[in-house]
mmCIF file of N, CA and C in Angstrom:
data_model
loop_
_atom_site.group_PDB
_atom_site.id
_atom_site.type_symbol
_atom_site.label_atom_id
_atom_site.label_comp_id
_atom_site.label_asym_id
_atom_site.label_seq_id
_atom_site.Cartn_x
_atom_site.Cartn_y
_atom_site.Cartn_z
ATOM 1 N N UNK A 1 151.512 151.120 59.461
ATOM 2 C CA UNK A 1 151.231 152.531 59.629
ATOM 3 C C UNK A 1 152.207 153.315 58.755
ATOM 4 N N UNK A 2 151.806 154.399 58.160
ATOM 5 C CA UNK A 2 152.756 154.976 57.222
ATOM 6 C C UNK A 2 153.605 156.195 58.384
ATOM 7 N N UNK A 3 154.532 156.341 57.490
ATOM 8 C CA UNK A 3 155.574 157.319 57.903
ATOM 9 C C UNK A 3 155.148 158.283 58.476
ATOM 10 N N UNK A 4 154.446 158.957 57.719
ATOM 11 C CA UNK A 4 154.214 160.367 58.720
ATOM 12 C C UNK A 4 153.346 160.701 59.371
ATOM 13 N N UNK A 5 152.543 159.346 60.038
ATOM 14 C CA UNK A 5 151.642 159.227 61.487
ATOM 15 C C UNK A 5 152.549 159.147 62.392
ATOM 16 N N UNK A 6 153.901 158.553 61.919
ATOM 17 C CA UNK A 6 154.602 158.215 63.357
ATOM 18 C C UNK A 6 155.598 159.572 63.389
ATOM 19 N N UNK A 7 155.516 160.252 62.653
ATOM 20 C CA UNK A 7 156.469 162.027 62.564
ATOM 21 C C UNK A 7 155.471 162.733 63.081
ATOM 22 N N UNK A 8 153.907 163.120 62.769
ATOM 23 C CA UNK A 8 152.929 163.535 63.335
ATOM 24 C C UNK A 8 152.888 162.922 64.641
ATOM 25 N N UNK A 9 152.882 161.447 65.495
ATOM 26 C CA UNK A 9 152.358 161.082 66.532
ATOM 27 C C UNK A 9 153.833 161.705 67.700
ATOM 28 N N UNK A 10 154.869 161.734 67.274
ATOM 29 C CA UNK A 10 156.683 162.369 68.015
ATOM 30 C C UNK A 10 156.391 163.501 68.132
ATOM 31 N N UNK A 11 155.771 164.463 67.000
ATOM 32 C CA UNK A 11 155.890 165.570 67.050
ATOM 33 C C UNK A 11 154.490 166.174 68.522
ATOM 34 N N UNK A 12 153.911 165.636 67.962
ATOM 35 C CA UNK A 12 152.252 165.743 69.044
ATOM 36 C C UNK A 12 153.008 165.310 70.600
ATOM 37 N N UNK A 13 153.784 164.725 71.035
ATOM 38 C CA UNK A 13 154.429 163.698 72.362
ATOM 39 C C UNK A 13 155.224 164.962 73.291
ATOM 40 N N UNK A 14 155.553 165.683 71.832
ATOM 41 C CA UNK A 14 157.140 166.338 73.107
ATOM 42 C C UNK A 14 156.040 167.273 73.319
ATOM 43 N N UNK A 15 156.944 167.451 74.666
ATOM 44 C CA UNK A 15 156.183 168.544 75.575
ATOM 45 C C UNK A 15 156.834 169.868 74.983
ATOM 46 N N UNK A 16 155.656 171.162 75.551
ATOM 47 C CA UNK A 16 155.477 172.243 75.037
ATOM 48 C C UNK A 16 156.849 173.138 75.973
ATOM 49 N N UNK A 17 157.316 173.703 75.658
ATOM 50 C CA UNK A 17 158.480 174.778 75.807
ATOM 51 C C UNK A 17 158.749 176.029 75.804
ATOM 52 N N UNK A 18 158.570 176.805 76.734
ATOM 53 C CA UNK A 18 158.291 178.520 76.961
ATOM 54 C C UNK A 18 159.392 179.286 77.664
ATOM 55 N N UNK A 19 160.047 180.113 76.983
ATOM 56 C CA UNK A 19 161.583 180.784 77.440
ATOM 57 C C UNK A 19 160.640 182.175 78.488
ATOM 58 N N UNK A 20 161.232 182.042 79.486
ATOM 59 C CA UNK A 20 160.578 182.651 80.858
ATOM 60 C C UNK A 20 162.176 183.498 81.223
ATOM 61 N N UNK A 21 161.583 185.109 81.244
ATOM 62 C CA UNK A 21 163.100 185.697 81.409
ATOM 63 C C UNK A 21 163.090 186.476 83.118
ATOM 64 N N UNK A 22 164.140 186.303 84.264
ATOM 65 C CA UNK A 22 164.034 186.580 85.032
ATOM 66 C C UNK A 22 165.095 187.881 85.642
ATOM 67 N N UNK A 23 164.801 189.356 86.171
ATOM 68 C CA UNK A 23 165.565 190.148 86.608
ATOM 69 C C UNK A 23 165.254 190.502 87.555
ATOM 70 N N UNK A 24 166.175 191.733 88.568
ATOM 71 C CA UNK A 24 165.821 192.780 89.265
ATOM 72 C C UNK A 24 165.399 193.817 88.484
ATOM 73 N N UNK A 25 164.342 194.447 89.359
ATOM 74 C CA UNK A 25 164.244 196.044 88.773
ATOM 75 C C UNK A 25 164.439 196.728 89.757
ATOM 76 N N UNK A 26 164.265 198.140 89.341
ATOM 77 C CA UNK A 26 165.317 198.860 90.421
ATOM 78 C C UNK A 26 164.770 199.278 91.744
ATOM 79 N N UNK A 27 163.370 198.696 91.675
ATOM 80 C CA UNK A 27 163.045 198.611 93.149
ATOM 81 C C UNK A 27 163.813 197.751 94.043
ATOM 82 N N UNK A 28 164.193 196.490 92.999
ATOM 83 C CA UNK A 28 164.734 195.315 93.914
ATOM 84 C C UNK A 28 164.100 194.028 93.786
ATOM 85 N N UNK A 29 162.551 194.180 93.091
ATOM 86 C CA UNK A 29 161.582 193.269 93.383
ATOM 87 C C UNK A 29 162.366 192.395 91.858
ATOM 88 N N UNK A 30 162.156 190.823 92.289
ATOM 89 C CA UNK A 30 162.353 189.887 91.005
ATOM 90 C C UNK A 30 160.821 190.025 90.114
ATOM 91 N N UNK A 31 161.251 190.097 88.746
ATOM 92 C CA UNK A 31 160.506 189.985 87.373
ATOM 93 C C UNK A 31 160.876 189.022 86.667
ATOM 94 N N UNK A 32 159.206 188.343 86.509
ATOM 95 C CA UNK A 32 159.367 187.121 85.109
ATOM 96 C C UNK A 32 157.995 187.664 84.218
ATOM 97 N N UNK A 33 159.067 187.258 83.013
ATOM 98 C CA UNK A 33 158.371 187.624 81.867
ATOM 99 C C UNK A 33 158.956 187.048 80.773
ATOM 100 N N UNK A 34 158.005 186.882 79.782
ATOM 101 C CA UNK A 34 158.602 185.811 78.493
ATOM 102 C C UNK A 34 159.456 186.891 77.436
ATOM 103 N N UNK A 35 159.337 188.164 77.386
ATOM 104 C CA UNK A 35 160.805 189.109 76.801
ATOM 105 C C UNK A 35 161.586 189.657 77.201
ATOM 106 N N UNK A 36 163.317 189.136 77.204
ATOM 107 C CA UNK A 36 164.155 190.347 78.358
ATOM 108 C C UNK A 36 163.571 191.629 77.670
ATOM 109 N N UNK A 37 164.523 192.243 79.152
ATOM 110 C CA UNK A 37 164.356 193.642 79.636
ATOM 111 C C UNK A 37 165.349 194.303 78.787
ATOM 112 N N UNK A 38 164.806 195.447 77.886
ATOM 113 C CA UNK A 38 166.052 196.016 76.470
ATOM 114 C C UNK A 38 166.721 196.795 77.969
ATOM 115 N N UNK A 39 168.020 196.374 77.233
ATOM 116 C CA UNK A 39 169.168 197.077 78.059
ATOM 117 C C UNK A 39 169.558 196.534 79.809
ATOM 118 N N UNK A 40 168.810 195.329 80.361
ATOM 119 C CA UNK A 40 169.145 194.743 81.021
ATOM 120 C C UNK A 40 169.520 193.625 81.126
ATOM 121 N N UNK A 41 170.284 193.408 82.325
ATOM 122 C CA UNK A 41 170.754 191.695 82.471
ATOM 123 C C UNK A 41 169.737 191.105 82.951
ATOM 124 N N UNK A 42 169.141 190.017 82.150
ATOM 125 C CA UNK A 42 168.355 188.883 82.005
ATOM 126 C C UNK A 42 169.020 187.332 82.302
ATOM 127 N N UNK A 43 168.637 186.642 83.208
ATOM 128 C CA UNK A 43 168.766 184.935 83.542
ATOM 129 C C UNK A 43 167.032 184.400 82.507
ATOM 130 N N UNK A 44 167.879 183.700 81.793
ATOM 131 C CA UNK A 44 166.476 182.532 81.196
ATOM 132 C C UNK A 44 166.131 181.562 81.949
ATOM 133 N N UNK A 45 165.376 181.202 82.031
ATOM 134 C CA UNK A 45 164.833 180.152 82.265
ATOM 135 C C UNK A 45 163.994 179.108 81.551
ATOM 136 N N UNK A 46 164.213 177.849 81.293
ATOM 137 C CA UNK A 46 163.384 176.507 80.562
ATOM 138 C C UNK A 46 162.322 176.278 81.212
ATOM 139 N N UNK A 47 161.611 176.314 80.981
ATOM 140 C CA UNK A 47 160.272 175.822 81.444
ATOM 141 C C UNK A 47 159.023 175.454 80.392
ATOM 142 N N UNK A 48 158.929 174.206 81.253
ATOM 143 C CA UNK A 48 157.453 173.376 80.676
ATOM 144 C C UNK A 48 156.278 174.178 80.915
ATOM 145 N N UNK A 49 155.535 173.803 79.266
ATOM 146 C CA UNK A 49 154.174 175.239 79.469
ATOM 147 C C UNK A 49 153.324 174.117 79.627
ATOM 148 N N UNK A 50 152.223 174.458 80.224
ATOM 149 C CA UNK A 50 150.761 173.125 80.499
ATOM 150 C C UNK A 50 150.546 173.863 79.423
ATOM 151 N N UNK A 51 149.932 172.119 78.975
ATOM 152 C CA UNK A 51 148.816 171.895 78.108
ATOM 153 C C UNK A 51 147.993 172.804 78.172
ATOM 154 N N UNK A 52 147.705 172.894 77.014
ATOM 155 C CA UNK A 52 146.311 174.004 76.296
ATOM 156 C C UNK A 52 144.950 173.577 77.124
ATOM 157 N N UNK A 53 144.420 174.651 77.318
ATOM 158 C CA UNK A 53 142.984 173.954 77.827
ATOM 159 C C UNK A 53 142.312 173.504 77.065
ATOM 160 N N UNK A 54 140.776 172.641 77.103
ATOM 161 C CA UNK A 54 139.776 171.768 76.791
ATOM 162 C C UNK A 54 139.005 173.133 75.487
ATOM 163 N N UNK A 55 138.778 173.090 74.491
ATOM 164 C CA UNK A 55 137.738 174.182 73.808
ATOM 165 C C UNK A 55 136.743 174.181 74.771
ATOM 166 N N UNK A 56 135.725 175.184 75.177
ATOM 167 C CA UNK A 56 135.112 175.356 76.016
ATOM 168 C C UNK A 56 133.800 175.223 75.310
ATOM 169 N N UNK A 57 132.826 174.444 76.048
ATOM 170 C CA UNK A 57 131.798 173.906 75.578
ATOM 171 C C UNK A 57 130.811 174.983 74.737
ATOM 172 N N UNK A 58 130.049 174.552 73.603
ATOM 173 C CA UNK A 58 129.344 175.546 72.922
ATOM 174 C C UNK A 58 127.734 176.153 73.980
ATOM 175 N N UNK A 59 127.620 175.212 74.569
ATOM 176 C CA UNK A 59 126.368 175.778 75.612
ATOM 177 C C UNK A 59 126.932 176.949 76.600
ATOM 178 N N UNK A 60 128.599 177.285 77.140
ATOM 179 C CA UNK A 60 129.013 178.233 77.641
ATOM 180 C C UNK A 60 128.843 180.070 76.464
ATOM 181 N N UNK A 61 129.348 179.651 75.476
ATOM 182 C CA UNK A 61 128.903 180.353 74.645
ATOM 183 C C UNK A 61 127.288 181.013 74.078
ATOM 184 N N UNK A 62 126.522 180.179 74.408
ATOM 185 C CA UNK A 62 125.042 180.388 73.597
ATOM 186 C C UNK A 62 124.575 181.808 74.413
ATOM 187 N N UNK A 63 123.823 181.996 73.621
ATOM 188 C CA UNK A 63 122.677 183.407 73.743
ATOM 189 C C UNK A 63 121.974 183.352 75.275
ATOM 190 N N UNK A 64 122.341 184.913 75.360
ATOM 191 C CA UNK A 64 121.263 184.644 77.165
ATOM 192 C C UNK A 64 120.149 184.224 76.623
ATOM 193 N N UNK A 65 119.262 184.115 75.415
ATOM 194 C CA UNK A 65 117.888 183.615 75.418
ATOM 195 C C UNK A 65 117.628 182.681 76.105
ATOM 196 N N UNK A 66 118.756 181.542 76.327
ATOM 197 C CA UNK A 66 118.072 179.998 76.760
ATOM 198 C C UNK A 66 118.305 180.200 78.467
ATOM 199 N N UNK A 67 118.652 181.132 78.665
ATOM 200 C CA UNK A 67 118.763 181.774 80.531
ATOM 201 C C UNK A 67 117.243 180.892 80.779
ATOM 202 N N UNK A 68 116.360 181.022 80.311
ATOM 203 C CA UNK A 68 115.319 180.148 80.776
ATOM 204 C C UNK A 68 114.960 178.927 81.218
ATOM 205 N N UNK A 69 115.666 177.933 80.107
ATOM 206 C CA UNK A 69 115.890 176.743 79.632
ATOM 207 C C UNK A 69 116.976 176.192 81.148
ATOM 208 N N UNK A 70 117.901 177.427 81.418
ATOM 209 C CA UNK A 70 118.958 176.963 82.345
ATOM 210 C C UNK A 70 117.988 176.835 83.844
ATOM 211 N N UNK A 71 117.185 177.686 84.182
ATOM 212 C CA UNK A 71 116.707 177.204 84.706
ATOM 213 C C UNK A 71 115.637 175.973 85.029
ATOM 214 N N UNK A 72 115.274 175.648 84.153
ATOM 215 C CA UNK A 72 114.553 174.829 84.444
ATOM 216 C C UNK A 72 115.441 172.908 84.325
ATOM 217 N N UNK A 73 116.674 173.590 83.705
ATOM 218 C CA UNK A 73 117.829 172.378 84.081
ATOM 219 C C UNK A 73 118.169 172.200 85.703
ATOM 220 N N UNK A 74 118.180 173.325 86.140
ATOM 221 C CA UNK A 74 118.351 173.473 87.395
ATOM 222 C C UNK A 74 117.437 172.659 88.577
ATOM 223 N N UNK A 75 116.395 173.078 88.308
ATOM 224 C CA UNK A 75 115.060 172.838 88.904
ATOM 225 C C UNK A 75 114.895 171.047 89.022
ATOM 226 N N UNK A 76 115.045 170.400 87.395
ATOM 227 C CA UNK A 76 115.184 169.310 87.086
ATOM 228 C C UNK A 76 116.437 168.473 88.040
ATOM 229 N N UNK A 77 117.369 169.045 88.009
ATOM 230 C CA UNK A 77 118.878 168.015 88.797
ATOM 231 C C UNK A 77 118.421 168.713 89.698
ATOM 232 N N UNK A 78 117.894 169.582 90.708
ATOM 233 C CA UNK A 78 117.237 169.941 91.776
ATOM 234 C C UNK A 78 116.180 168.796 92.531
ATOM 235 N N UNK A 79 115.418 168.256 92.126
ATOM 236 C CA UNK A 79 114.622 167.340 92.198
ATOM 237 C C UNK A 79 115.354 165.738 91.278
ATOM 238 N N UNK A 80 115.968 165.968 91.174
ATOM 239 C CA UNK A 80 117.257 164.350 90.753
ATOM 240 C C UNK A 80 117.718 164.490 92.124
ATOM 241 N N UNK A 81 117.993 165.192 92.422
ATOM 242 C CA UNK A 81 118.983 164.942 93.571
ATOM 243 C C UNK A 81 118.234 164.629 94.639
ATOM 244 N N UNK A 82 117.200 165.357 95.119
ATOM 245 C CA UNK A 82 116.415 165.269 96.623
ATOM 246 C C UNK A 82 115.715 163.819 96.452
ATOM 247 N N UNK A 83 115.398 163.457 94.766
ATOM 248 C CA UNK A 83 115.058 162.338 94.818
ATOM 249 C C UNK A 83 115.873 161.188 94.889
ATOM 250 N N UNK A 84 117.061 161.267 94.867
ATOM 251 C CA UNK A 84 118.123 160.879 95.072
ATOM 252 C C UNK A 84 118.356 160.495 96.850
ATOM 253 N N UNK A 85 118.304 161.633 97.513
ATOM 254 C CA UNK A 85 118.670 161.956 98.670
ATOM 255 C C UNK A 85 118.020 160.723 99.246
ATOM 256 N N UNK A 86 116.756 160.720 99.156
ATOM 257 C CA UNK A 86 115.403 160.550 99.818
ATOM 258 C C UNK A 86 115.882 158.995 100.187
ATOM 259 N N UNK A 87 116.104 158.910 98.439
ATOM 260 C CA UNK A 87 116.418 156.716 98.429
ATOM 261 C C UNK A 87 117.745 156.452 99.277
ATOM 262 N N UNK A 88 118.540 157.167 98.767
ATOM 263 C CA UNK A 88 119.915 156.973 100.606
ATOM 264 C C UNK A 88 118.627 157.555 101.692
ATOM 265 N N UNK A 89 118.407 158.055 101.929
ATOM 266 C CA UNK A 89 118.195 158.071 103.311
ATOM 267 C C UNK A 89 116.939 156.582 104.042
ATOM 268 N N UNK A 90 116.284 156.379 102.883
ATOM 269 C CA UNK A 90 115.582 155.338 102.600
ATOM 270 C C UNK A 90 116.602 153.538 103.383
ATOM 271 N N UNK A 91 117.392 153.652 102.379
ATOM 272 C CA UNK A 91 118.038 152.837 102.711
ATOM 273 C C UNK A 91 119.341 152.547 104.017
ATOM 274 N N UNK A 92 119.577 154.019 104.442
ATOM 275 C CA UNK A 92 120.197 154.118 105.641
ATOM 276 C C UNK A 92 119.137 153.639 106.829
ATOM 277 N N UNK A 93 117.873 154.253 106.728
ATOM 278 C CA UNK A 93 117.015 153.835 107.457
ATOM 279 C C UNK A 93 116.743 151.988 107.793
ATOM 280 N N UNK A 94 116.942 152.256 106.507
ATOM 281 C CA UNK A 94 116.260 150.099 106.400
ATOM 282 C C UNK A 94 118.164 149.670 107.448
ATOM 283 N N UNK A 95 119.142 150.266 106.999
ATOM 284 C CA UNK A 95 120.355 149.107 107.539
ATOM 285 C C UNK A 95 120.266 149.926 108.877
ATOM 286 N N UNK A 96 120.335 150.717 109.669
ATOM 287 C CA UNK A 96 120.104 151.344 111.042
ATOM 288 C C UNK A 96 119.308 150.390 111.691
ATOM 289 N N UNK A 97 117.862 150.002 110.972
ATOM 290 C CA UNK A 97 116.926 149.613 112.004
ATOM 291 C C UNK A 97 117.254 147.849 111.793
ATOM 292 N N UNK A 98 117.689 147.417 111.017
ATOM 293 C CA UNK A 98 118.469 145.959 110.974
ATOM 294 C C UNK A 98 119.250 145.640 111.717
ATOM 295 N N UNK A 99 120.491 147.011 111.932
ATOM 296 C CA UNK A 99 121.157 146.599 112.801
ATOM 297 C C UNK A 99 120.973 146.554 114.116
ATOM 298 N N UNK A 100 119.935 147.669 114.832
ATOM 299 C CA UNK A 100 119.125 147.462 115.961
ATOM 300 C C UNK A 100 119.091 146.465 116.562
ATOM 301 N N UNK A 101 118.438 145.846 115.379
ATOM 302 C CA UNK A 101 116.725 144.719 116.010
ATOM 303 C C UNK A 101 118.149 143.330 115.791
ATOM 304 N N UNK A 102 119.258 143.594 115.410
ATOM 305 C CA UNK A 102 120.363 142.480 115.243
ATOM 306 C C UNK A 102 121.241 142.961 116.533
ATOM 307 N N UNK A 103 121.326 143.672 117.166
ATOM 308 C CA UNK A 103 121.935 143.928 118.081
ATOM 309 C C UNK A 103 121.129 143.569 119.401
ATOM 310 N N UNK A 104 119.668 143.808 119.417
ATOM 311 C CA UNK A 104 118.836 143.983 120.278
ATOM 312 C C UNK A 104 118.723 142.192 120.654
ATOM 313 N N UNK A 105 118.425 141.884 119.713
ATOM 314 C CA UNK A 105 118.258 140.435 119.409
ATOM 315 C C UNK A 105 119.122 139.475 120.070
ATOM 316 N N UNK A 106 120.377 139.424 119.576
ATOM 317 C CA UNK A 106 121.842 138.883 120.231
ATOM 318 C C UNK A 106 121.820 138.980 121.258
ATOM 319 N N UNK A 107 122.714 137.725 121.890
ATOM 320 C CA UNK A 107 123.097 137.969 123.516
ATOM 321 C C UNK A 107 124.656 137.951 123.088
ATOM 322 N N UNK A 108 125.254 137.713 122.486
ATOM 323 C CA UNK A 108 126.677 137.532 122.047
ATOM 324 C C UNK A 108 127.147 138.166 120.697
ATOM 325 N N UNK A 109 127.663 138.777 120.606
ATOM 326 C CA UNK A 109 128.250 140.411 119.321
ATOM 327 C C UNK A 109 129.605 140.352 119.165
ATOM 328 N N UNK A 110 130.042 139.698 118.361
ATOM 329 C CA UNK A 110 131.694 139.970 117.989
ATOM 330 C C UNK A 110 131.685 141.429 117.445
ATOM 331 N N UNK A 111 132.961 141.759 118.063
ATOM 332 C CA UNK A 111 133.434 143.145 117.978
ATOM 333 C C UNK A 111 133.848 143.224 116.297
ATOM 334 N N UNK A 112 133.240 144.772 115.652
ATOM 335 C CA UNK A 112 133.508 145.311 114.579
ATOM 336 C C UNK A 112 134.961 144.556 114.128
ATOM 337 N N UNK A 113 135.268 144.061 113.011
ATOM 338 C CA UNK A 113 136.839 143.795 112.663
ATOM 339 C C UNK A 113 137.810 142.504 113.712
ATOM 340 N N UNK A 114 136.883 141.803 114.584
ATOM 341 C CA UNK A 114 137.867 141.391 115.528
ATOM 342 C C UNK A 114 136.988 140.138 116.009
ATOM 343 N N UNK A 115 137.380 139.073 116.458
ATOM 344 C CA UNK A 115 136.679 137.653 116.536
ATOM 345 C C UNK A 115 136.217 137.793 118.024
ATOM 346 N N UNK A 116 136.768 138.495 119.103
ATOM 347 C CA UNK A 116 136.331 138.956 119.926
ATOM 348 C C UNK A 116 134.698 139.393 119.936
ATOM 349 N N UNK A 117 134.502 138.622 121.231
ATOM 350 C CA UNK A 117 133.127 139.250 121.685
ATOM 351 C C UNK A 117 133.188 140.674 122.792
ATOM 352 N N UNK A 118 131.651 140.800 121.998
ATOM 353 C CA UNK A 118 131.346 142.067 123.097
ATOM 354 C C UNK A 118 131.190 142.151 124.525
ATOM 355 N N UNK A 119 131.641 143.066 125.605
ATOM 356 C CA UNK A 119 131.050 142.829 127.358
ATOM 357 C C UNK A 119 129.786 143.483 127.042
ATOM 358 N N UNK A 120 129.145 143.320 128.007
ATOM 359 C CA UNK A 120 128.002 143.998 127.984
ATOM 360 C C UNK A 120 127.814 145.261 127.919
ATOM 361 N N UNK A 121 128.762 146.027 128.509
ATOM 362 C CA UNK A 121 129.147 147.935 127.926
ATOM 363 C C UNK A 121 129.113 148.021 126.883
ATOM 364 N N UNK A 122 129.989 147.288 126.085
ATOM 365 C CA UNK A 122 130.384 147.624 125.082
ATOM 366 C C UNK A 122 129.180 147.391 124.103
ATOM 367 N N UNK A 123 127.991 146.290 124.232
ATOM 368 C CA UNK A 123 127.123 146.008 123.445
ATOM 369 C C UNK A 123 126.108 147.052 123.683
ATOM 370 N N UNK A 124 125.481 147.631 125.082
ATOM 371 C CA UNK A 124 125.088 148.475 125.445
ATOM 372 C C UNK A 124 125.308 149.766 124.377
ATOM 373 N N UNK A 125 126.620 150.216 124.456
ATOM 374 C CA UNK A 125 127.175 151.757 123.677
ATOM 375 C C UNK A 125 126.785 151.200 122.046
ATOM 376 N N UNK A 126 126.879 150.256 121.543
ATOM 377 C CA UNK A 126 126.546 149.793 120.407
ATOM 378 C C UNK A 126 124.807 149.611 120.001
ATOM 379 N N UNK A 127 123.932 149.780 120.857
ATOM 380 C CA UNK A 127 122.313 149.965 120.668
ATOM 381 C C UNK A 127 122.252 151.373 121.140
ATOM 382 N N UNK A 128 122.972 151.680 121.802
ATOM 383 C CA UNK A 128 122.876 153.314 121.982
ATOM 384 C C UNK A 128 123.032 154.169 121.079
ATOM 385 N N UNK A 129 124.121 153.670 120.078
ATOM 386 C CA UNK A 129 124.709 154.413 118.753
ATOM 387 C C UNK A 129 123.787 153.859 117.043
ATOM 388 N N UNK A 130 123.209 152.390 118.059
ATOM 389 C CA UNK A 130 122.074 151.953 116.459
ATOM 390 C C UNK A 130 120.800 153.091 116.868
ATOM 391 N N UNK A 131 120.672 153.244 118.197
ATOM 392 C CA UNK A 131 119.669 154.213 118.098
ATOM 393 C C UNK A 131 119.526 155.287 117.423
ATOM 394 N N UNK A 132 120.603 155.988 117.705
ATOM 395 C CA UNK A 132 121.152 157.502 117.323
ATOM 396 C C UNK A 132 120.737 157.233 115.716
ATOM 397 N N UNK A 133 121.101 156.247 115.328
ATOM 398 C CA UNK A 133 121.645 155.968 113.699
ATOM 399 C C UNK A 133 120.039 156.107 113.155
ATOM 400 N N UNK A 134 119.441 155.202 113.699
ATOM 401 C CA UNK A 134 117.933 154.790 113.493
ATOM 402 C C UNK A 134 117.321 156.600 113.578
ATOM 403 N N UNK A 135 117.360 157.158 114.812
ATOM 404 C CA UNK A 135 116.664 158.502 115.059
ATOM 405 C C UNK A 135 117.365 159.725 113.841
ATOM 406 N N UNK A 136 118.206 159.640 113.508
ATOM 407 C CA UNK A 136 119.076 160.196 112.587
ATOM 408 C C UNK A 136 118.395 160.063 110.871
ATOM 409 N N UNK A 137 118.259 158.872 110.525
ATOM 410 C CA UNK A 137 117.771 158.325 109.266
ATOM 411 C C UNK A 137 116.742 158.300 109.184
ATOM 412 N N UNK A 138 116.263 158.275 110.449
ATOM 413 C CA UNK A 138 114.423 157.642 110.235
ATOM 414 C C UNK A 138 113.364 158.712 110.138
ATOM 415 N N UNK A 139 113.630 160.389 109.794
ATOM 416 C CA UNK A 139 112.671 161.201 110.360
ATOM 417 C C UNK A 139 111.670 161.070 109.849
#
């Protein structure tokens, strides 16, 4: 690599640097601002400036003409999404009613996370809650 990619790549690295000047005014209230105050006592302060923002995309810029166009982007990821929705809810439905008819099924249910089996309450509150799940997903 030549020399002055690696003077260009040091120089690009260090962080950005903004002299921030801090006083009273004669209300009392503290002031910051990046030029002292002519004829007052000023404290500086060092401080790191953030990064520059992103150039802002050229479609933020364009002509209200395509105001049209935006809608019908809208409309489009409007219907992405519900069609979207539909297939989760699709598939919540299918594992709800699996787990049911797997709960319903069983006479013996190890507990969520634990090698332990279920009492019968406890398997009970567990088809009570596949129900809910099932009536929930399934409309």
């Amino acid at each position: 690599m030549k020399p002055w990619w690696w003077c260009t790549f040091i120089l690009l690295s260090l962080p950005a640097r903004a002299e921030v000047y801090t006083w009273k005014d004669a209300t009392g209230r503290t002031v910051f601002s990046d030029q002292p105050p002519p004829g007052r006592k000023a404290s500086r302060l060092d401080v790191k400036a953030p990064p520059a923002p992103p150039p802002a995309k050229a479609e933020a810029s364009a002509p209200a003409a395509k105001a049209g166009d935006k809608g019908n982007d809208k409309t489009d990821l409007a219907k992405q999404a519900e069609e979207l929705n539909r297939k989760i809810r699709a598939e919540n439905c299918l594992r709800a009613k699996n787990n049911l008819s797997g709960l319903q099924l069983n006479g013996r249910i190890r507990l969520p996370g634990s090698n332990a089996l279920a009492t019968d309450a406890q398997r009970n509150d567990m088809i009570r809650q596949s129900e809910q799940d099932v009536a929930t997903w399934c409309k």
